Coordinates of C-alpha atoms and ligand atoms in Angstrom, one line a residue:
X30 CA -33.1 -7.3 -37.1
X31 CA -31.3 -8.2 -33.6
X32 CA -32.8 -10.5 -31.6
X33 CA -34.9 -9.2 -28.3
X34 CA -33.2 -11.6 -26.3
X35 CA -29.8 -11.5 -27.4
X36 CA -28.2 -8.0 -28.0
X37 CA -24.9 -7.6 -28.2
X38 CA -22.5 -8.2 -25.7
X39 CA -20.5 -5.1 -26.1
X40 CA -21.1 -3.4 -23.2
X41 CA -18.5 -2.3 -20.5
X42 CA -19.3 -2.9 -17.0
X43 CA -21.5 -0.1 -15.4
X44 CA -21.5 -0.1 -11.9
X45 CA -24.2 1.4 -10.2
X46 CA -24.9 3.1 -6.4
X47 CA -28.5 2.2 -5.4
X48 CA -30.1 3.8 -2.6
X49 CA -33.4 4.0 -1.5
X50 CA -35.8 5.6 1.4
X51 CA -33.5 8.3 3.0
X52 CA -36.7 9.5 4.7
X53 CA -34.6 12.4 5.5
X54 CA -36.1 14.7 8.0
X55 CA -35.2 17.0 11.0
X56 CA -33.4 15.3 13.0
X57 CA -36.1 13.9 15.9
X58 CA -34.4 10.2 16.8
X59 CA -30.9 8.9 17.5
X60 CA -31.1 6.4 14.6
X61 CA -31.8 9.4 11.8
X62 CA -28.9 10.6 10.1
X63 CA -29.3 13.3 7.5
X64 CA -29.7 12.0 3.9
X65 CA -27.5 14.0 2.3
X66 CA -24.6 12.4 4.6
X67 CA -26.2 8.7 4.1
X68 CA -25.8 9.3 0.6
X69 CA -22.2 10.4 0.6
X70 CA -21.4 7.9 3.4
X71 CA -22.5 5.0 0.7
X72 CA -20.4 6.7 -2.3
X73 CA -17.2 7.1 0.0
X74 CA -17.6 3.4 1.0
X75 CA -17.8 2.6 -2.4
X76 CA -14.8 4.4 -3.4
X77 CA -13.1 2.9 -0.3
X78 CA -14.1 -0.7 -1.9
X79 CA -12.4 0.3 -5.3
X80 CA -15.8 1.1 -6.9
X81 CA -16.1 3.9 -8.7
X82 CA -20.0 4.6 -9.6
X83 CA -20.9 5.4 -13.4
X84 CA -24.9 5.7 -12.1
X85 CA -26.4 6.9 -9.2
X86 CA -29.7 5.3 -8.6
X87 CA -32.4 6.8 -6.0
X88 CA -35.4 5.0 -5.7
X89 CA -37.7 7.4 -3.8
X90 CA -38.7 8.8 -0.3
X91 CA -35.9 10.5 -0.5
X92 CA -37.6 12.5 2.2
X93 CA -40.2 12.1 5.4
X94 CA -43.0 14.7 4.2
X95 CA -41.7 15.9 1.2
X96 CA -40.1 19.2 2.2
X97 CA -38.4 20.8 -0.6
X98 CA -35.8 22.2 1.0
X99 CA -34.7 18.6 2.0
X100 CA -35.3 17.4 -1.5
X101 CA -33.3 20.2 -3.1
X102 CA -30.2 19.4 -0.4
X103 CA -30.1 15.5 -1.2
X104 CA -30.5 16.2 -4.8
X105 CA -27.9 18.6 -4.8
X106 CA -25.4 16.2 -2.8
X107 CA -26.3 13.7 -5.6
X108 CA -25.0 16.0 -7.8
X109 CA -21.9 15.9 -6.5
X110 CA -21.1 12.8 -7.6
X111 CA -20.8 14.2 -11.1
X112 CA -22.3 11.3 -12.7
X113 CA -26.0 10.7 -14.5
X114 CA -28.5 10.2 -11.4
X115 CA -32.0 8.6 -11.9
X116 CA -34.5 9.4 -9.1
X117 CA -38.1 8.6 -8.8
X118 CA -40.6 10.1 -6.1
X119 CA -41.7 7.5 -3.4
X120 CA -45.1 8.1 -1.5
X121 CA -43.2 10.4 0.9
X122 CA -41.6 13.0 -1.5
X123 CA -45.2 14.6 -2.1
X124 CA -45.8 16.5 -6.0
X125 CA -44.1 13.7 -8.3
X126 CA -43.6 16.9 -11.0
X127 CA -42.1 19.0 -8.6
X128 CA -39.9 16.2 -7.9
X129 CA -39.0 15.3 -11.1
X130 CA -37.8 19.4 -11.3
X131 CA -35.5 19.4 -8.4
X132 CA -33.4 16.2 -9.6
X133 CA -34.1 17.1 -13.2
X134 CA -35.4 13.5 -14.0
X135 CA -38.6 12.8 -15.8
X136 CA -40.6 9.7 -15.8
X137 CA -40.4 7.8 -18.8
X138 CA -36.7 6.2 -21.0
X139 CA -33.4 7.5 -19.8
X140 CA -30.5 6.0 -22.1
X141 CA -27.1 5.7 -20.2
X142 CA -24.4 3.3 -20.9
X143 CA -26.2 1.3 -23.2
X144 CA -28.9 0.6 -21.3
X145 CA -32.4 1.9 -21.4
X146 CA -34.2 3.1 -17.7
X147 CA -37.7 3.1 -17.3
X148 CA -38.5 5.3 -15.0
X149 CA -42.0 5.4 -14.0
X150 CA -43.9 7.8 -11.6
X151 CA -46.9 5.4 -10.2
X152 CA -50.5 6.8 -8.9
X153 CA -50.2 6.8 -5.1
X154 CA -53.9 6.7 -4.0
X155 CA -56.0 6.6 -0.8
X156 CA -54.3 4.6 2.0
X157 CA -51.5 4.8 -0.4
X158 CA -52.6 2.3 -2.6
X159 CA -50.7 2.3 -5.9
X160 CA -51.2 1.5 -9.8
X161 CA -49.7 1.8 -12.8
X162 CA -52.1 3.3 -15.1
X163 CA -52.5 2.0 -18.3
X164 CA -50.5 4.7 -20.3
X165 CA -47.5 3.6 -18.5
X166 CA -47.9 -0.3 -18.7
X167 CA -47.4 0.3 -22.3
X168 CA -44.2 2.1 -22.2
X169 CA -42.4 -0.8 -21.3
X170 CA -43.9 -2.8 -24.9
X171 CA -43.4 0.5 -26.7
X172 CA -39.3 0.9 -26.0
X173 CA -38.7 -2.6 -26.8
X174 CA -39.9 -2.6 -30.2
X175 CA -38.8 1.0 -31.4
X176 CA -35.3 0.2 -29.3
X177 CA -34.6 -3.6 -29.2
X178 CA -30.9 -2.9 -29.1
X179 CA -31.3 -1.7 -25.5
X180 CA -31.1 -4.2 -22.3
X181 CA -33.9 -2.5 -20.1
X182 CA -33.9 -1.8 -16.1
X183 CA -37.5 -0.8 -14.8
X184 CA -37.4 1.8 -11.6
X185 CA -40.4 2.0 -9.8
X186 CA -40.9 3.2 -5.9
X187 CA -43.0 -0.1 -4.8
X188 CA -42.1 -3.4 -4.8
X189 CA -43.5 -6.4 -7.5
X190 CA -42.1 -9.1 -6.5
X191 CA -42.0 -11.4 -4.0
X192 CA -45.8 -10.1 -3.0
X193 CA -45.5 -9.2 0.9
X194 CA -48.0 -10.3 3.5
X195 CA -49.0 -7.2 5.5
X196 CA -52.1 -4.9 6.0
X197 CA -49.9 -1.9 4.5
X198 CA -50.5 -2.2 0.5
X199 CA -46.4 -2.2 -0.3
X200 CA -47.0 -4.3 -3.4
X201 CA -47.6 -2.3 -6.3
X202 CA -51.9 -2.7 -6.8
X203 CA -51.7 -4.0 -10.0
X204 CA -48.2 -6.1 -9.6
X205 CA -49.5 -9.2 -11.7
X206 CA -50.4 -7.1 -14.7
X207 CA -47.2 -4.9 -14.5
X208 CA -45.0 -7.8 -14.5
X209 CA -46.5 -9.3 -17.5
X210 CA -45.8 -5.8 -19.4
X211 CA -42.2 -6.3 -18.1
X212 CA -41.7 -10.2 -19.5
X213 CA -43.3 -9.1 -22.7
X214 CA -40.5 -6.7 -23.2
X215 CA -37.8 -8.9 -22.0
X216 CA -36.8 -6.4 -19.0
X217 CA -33.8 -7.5 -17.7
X218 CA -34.2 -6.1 -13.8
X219 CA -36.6 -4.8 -12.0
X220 CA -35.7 -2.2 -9.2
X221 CA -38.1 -1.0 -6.3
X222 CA -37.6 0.6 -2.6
X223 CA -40.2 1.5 -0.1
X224 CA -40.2 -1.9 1.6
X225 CA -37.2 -1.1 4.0
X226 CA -36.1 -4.4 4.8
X227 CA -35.4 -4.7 1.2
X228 CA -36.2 -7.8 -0.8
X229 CA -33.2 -10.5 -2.5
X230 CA -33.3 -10.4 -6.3
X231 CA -35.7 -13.1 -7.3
X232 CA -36.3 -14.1 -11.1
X233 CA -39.8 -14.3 -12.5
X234 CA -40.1 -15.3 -16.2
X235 CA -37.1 -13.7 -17.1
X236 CA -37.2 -10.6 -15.4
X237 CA -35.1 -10.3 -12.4
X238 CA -37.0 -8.2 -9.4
X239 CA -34.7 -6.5 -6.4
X240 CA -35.8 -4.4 -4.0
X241 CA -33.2 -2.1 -2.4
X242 CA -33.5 -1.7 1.6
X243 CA -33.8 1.4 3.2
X244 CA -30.4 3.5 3.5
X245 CA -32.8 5.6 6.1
X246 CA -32.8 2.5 8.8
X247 CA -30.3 1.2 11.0
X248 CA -27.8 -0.8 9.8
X249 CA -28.6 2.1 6.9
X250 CA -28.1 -0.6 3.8
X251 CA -27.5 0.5 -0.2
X252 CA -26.7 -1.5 -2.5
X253 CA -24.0 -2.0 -5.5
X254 CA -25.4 -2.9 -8.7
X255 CA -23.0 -4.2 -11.7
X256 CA -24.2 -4.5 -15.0
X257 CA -22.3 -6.2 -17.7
X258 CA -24.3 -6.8 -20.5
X259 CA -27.4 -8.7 -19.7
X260 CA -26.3 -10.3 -16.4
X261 CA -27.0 -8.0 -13.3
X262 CA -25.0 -8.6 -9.7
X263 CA -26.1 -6.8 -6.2
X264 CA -23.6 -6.2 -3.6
X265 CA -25.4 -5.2 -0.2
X266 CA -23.8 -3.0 1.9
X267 CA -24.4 -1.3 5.6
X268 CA -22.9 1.7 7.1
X269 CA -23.5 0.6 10.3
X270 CA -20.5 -1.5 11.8
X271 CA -21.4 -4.5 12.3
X272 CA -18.4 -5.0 15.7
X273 CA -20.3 -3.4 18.4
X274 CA -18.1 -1.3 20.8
X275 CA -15.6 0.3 19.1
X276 CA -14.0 4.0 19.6
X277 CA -13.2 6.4 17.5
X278 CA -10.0 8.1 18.9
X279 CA -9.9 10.9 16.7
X280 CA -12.7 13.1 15.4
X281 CA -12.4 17.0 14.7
X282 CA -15.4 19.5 15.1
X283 CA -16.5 22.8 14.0
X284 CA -13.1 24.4 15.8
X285 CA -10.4 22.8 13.1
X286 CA -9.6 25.2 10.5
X287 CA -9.2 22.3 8.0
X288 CA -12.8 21.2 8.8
X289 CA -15.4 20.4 6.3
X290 CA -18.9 20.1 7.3
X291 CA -18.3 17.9 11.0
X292 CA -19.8 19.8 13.6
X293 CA -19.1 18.1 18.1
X294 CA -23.3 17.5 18.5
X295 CA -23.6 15.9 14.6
X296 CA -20.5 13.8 15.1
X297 CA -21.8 12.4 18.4
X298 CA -25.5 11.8 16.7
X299 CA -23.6 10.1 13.5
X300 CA -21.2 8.0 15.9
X301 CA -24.0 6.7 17.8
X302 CA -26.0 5.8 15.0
X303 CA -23.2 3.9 13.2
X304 CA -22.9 1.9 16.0
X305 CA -19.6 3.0 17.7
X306 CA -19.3 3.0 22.2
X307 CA -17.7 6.4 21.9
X308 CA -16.2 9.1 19.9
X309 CA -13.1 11.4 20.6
X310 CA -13.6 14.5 19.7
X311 CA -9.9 15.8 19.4
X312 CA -8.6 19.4 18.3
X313 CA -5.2 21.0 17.2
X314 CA -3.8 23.6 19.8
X315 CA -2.1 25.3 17.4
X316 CA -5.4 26.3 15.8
X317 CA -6.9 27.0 18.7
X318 CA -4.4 29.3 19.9
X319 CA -3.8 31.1 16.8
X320 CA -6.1 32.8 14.3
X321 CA -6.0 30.7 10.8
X322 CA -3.3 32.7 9.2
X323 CA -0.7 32.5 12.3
X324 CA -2.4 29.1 12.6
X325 CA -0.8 27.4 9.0
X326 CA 2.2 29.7 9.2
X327 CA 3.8 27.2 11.8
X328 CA 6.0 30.4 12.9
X329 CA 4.7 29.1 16.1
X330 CA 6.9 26.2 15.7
X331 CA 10.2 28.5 15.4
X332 CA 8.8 31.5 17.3
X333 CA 8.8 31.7 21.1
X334 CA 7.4 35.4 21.3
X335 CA 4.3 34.5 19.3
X336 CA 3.5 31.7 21.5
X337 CA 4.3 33.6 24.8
X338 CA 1.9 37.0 23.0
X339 CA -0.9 34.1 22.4
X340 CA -0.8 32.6 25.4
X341 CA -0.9 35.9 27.6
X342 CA -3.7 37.1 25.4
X343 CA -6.1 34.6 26.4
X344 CA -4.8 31.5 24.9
X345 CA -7.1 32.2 21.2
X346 CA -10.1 30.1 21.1
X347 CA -9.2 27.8 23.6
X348 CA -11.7 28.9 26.5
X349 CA -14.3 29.0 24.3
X350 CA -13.7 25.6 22.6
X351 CA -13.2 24.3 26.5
X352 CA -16.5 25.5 27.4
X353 CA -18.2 24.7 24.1
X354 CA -16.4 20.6 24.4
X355 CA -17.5 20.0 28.0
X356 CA -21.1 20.7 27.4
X357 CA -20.9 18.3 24.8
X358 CA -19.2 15.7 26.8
X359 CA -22.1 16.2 29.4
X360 CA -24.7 16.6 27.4
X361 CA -23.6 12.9 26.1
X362 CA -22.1 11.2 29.2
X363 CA -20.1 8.2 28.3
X364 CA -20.6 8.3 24.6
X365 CA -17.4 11.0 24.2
X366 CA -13.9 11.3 25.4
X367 CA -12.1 14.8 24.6
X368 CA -8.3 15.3 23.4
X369 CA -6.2 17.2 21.9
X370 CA -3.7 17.1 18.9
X371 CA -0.5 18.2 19.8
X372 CA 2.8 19.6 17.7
X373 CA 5.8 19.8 19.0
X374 CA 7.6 23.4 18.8
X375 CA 11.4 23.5 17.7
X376 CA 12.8 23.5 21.2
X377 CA 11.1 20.2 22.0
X378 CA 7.9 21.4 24.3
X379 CA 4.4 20.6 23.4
X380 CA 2.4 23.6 22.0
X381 CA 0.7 23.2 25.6
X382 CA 0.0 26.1 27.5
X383 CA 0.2 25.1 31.2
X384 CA -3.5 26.0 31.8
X385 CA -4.8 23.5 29.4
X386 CA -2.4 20.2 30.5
X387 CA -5.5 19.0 33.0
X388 CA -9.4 18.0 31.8
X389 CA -8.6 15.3 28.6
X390 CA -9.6 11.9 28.2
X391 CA -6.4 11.7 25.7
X392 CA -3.5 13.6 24.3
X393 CA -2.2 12.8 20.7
X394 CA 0.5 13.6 19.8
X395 CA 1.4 14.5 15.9
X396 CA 4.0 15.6 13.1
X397 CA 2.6 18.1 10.7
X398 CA 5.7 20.0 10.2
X399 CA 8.9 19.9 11.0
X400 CA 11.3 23.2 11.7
X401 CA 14.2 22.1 9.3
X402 CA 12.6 20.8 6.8
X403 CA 12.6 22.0 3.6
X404 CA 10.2 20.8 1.2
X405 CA 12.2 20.3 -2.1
X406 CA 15.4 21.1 -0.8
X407 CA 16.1 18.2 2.6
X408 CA 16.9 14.6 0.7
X409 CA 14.8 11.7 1.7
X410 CA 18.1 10.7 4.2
X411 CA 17.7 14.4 6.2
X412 CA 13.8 13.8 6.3
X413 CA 14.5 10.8 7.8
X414 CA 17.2 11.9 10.5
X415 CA 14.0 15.1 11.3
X416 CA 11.4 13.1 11.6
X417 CA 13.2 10.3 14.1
X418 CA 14.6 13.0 16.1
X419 CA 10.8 14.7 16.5
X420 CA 9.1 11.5 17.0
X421 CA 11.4 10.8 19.6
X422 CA 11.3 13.9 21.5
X423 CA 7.2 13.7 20.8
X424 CA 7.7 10.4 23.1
X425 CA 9.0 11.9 25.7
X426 CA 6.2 13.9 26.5
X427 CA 2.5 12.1 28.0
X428 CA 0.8 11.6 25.5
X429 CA -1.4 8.1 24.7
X430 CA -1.6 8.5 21.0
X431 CA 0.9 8.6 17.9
X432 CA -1.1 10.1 15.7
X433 CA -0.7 9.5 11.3
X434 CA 2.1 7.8 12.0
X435 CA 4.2 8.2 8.5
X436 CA 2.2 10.3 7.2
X437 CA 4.3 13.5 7.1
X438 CA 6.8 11.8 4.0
X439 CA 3.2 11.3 2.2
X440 CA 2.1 14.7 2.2
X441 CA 6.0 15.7 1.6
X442 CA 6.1 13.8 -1.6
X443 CA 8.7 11.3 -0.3
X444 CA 9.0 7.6 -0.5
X445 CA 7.8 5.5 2.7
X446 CA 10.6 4.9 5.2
X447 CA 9.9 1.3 5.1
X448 CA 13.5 0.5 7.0
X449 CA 12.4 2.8 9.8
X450 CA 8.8 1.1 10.8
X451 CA 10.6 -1.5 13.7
X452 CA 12.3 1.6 15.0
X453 CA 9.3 3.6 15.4
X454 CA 7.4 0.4 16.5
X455 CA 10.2 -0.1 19.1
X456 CA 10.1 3.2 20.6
X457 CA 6.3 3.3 20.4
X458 CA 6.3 0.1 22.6
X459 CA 9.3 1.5 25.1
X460 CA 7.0 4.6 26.0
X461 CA 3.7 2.6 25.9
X462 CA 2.0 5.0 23.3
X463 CA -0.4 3.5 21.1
X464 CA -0.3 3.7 17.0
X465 CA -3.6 5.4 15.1
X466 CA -4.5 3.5 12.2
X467 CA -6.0 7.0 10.3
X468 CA -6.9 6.6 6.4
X469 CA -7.7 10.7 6.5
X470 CA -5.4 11.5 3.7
X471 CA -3.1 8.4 4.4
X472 CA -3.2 4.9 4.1
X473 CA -1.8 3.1 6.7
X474 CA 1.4 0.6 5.5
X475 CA 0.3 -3.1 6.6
X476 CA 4.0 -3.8 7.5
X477 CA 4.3 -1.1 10.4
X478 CA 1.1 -2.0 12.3
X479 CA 2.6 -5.8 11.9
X480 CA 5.8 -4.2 13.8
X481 CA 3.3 -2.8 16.4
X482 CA 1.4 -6.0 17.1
X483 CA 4.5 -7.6 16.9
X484 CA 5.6 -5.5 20.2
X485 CA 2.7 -5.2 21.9
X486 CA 2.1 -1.5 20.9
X487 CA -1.9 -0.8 21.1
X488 CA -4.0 0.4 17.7
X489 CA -6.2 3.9 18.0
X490 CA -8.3 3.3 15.3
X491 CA -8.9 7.0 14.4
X492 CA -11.5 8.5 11.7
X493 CA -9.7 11.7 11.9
X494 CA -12.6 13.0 10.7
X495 CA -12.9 16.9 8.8
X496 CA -16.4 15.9 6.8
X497 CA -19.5 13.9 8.4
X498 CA -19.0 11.5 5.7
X499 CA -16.2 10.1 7.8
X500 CA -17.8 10.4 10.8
X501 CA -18.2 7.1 12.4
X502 CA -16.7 4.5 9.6
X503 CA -13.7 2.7 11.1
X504 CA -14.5 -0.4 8.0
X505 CA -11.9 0.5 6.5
X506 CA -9.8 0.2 9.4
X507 CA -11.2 -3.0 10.7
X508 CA -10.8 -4.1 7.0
X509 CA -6.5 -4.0 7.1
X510 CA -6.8 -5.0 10.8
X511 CA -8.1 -8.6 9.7
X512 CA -5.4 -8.5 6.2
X513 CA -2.8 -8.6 9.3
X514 CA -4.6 -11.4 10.9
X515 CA -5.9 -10.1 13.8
X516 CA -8.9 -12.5 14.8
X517 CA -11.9 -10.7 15.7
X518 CA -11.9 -12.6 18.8
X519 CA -8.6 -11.1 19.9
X520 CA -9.4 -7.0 18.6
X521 CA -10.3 -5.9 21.3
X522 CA -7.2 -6.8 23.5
X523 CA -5.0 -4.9 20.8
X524 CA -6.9 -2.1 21.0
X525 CA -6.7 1.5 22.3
X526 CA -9.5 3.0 24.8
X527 CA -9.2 6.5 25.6
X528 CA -11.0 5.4 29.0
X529 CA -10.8 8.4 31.7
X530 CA -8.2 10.5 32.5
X531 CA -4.7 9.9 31.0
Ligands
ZN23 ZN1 -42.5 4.6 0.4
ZN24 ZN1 -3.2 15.4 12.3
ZN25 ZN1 -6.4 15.4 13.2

């Protein structure tokens, strides 16, 4: 027979997304994002970290008042992640078994990864005062003897452990008593929510006891939990950035064709509450001007007619997007700047309609496509040779903001023009247009913003947002600012600010 406190070390690690009080509810205060976009904030910032999450963990009040409709949308988005989830009810989540229907998770042992969840569903009573009843103290005793092979992890919505002083009863009732059930069984971790400030793992005869804070709250914290065998190690993180002031140059809305779920009001509310000055809320002319199919044709591009036929005709959706933009700019004064993202058409002019050169905050310019090109078919020397020749001619025209820089040999399947990033630094810095660091579908190359800073050439850090998930997270952009060296004392003198008029 193994020994309770010594299984086999034989696991691989499991790493885990804990989350904790969404409280997700209409959408009544500037701090309250929607839970469904917390939690696929926190599983995109993970990925962005080089985690990839084996368990999602959700440790209740998933919702304000335990409307089903916003428990069904948050468990659904969980489900996304395509990988086991484990959610308990918290106080606010109302029925506990209709809850455990919508996530499909009962109380009791779940068995992932060589580990053994207890899940338990506690009695929430007057004044929400809460206790284990005795059936479940026992489960704990019961699982380790019929499966001692298993390292166990307790889930539970209150806390245990530290107790907390405060005339709210946060502590579960009957903490003492439940804890002893958990160092009888040699319960490796003990996970709780509920108390939003979140309590650091502390070790009480044996048992380790962490509680998560809330991912509802400002700075909107989760946490990453790796298991490798018995040993347990929590990573805290917060969607919130931390550098107060920064702007997001670059943010698409409800009017891109290639949009996702961002919508011009949301992306304001989510920008705010992830702590960013402003956001730009940019679109492509050439999708407002054409309908989707004209739109991704880029026939535009080679065909004057088309553009003239559009333009005559009322310029698409571009009086509507107008009108529809400036209310949003007004109804949030300061906290947005408006652009545009503009292609250059084969004889070298914007896709610009004269009408619409006046009432932005910036113009970027961008390479999509190139007329020429040939995907396939032009050699990595001719791709070259194209894309110098339109980022040149993009240069000449006044814009602030070289958008994706690079970018276009990515999505062409071609190799990085390394050779060419002083070149396009130089000529960035000659017309005084800024670079966009953009991770959108890109990763920007470390060397070519060192031969803008080199030069003087100002960074647009740019979320070139499509889904709310990226809606206000410029980490990962802050994150290859500092592997360049830039001091955080000095980022804001390299930066771009889409301040008034260009
Ligand atoms: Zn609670
Ligand atoms: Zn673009
Ligand atoms: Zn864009």
């Amino acid at each position: 027979m193994k020994e309770h406190d010594d299984p086999p070390m034989t696991h691989t690690p499991v790493d885990i997304l804990l989350i904790s009080d969404l409280h997700d509810a209409a959408q009544a205060t500037p701090d309250r994002v929607a839970g469904a976009v917390l939690l696929r904030k926190a599983l995109r910032r993970l990925r962005g970290a080089g985690v990839e999450v084996n368990v999602l963990i959700i440790l209740g009040d998933v919702t304000a008042e335990g409307a089903e409709k916003r428990l069904r949308t948050v468990a659904e988005e969980a489900r996304q992640a395509n990988v086991p989830v484990l959610a308990i009810p918290g106080n606010h989540d109302g029925a506990a078994r209709r809850f455990a229907e919508i996530f499909d998770c009962r109380p009791g042992l779940h068995e992932i990864a060589g580990y053994g969840f207890l899940l338990f569903h506690d009695a929430v009573g007057a004044g929400d005062v809460t206790t284990r009843p005795a059936e479940a103290r026992s489960l704990p005793r019961r699982v380790a003897s019929e499966r001692p092979d298993l390292p166990l992890i307790a889930l539970q919505h209150n806390p245990l452990h530290p107790p907390i002083q405060h005339p709210y009863p946060y502590q579960l009732a009957n903490a003492d008593r439940v804890m002893s059930t958990y160092q009888e069984a040699n319960v490796m971790l003990s996970l709780s929510g509920h108390y939003h400030p979140g309590q650091t793992a502390h070790r009480v005869d044996g048992v380790t006891y962490y509680t998560v804070p809330a991912l509802g709250d400002p700075p909107f914290r989760f946490a990453h939990l790796c298991l490798d065998g018995r040993r347990a190690q929590v990573h805290e993180y917060a969607l919130r950035m931390e550098t107060e002031g920064l702007v997001d140059t670059h943010c698409h809305t409800e009017y891109a064709y290639c949009a996702t779920t961002v919508e011009a009001e949301r992306n304001v509310a989510i920008s705010r509450a992830m702590g960013l000055h402003a956001v730009s809320l940019i679109e492509h002319t050439f999708q407002l001007y054409f309908d989707r199919e004209d739109a991704w044709s880029y026939r535009w591009q080679t065909d004057d007619a088309m553009v003239q036929r559009a333009w005559q005709a009322g310029r698409g959706r571009m009086p509507e997007y107008r009108a529809f933009i400036q209310a949003v700019r007004d109804r949030h004064a300061g906290r947005v700047r408006l652009g545009l993202e503009l292609d250059l058409r084969a004889n070298g002019q914007l896709l610009l309609s004269p009408e619409d050169q006046q009432g932005w905050d910036l113009l970027v310019g961008a390479i999509h496509a190139i007329p020429g090109f040939d995907a396939g078919h032009t050699t990595q020397t001719g791709a070259e040779r194209l894309f110098l020749r339109e980022t040149e001619r993009l240069l000449t025209h006044p814009i602030q903001v070289l958008a994706h820089p690079f970018r276009f040999f990515r999505r062409a399947k071609l190799k990085q023009p390394v050779h060419l990033y002083d070149t396009v630094a130089e000529m960035l810095a000659q017309s005084g247009v800024a670079a966009e660091v953009n991770f959108h579908g890109n990763a920007p190359a470390r060397r070519f913003l060192e031969a803008c800073l080199a030069r003087g050439v100002r960074l647009a850090l740019a979320t070139d947002s499509h889904d709310l998930a990226e809606v206000g997270d410029l980490h990962p952009h802050l994150s290859i600012l500092h592997q360049v060296g830039v001091r955080a004392a000095d980022l804001f003198t390299l930066l771009y600010r889409p301040d008034g008029q260009p």
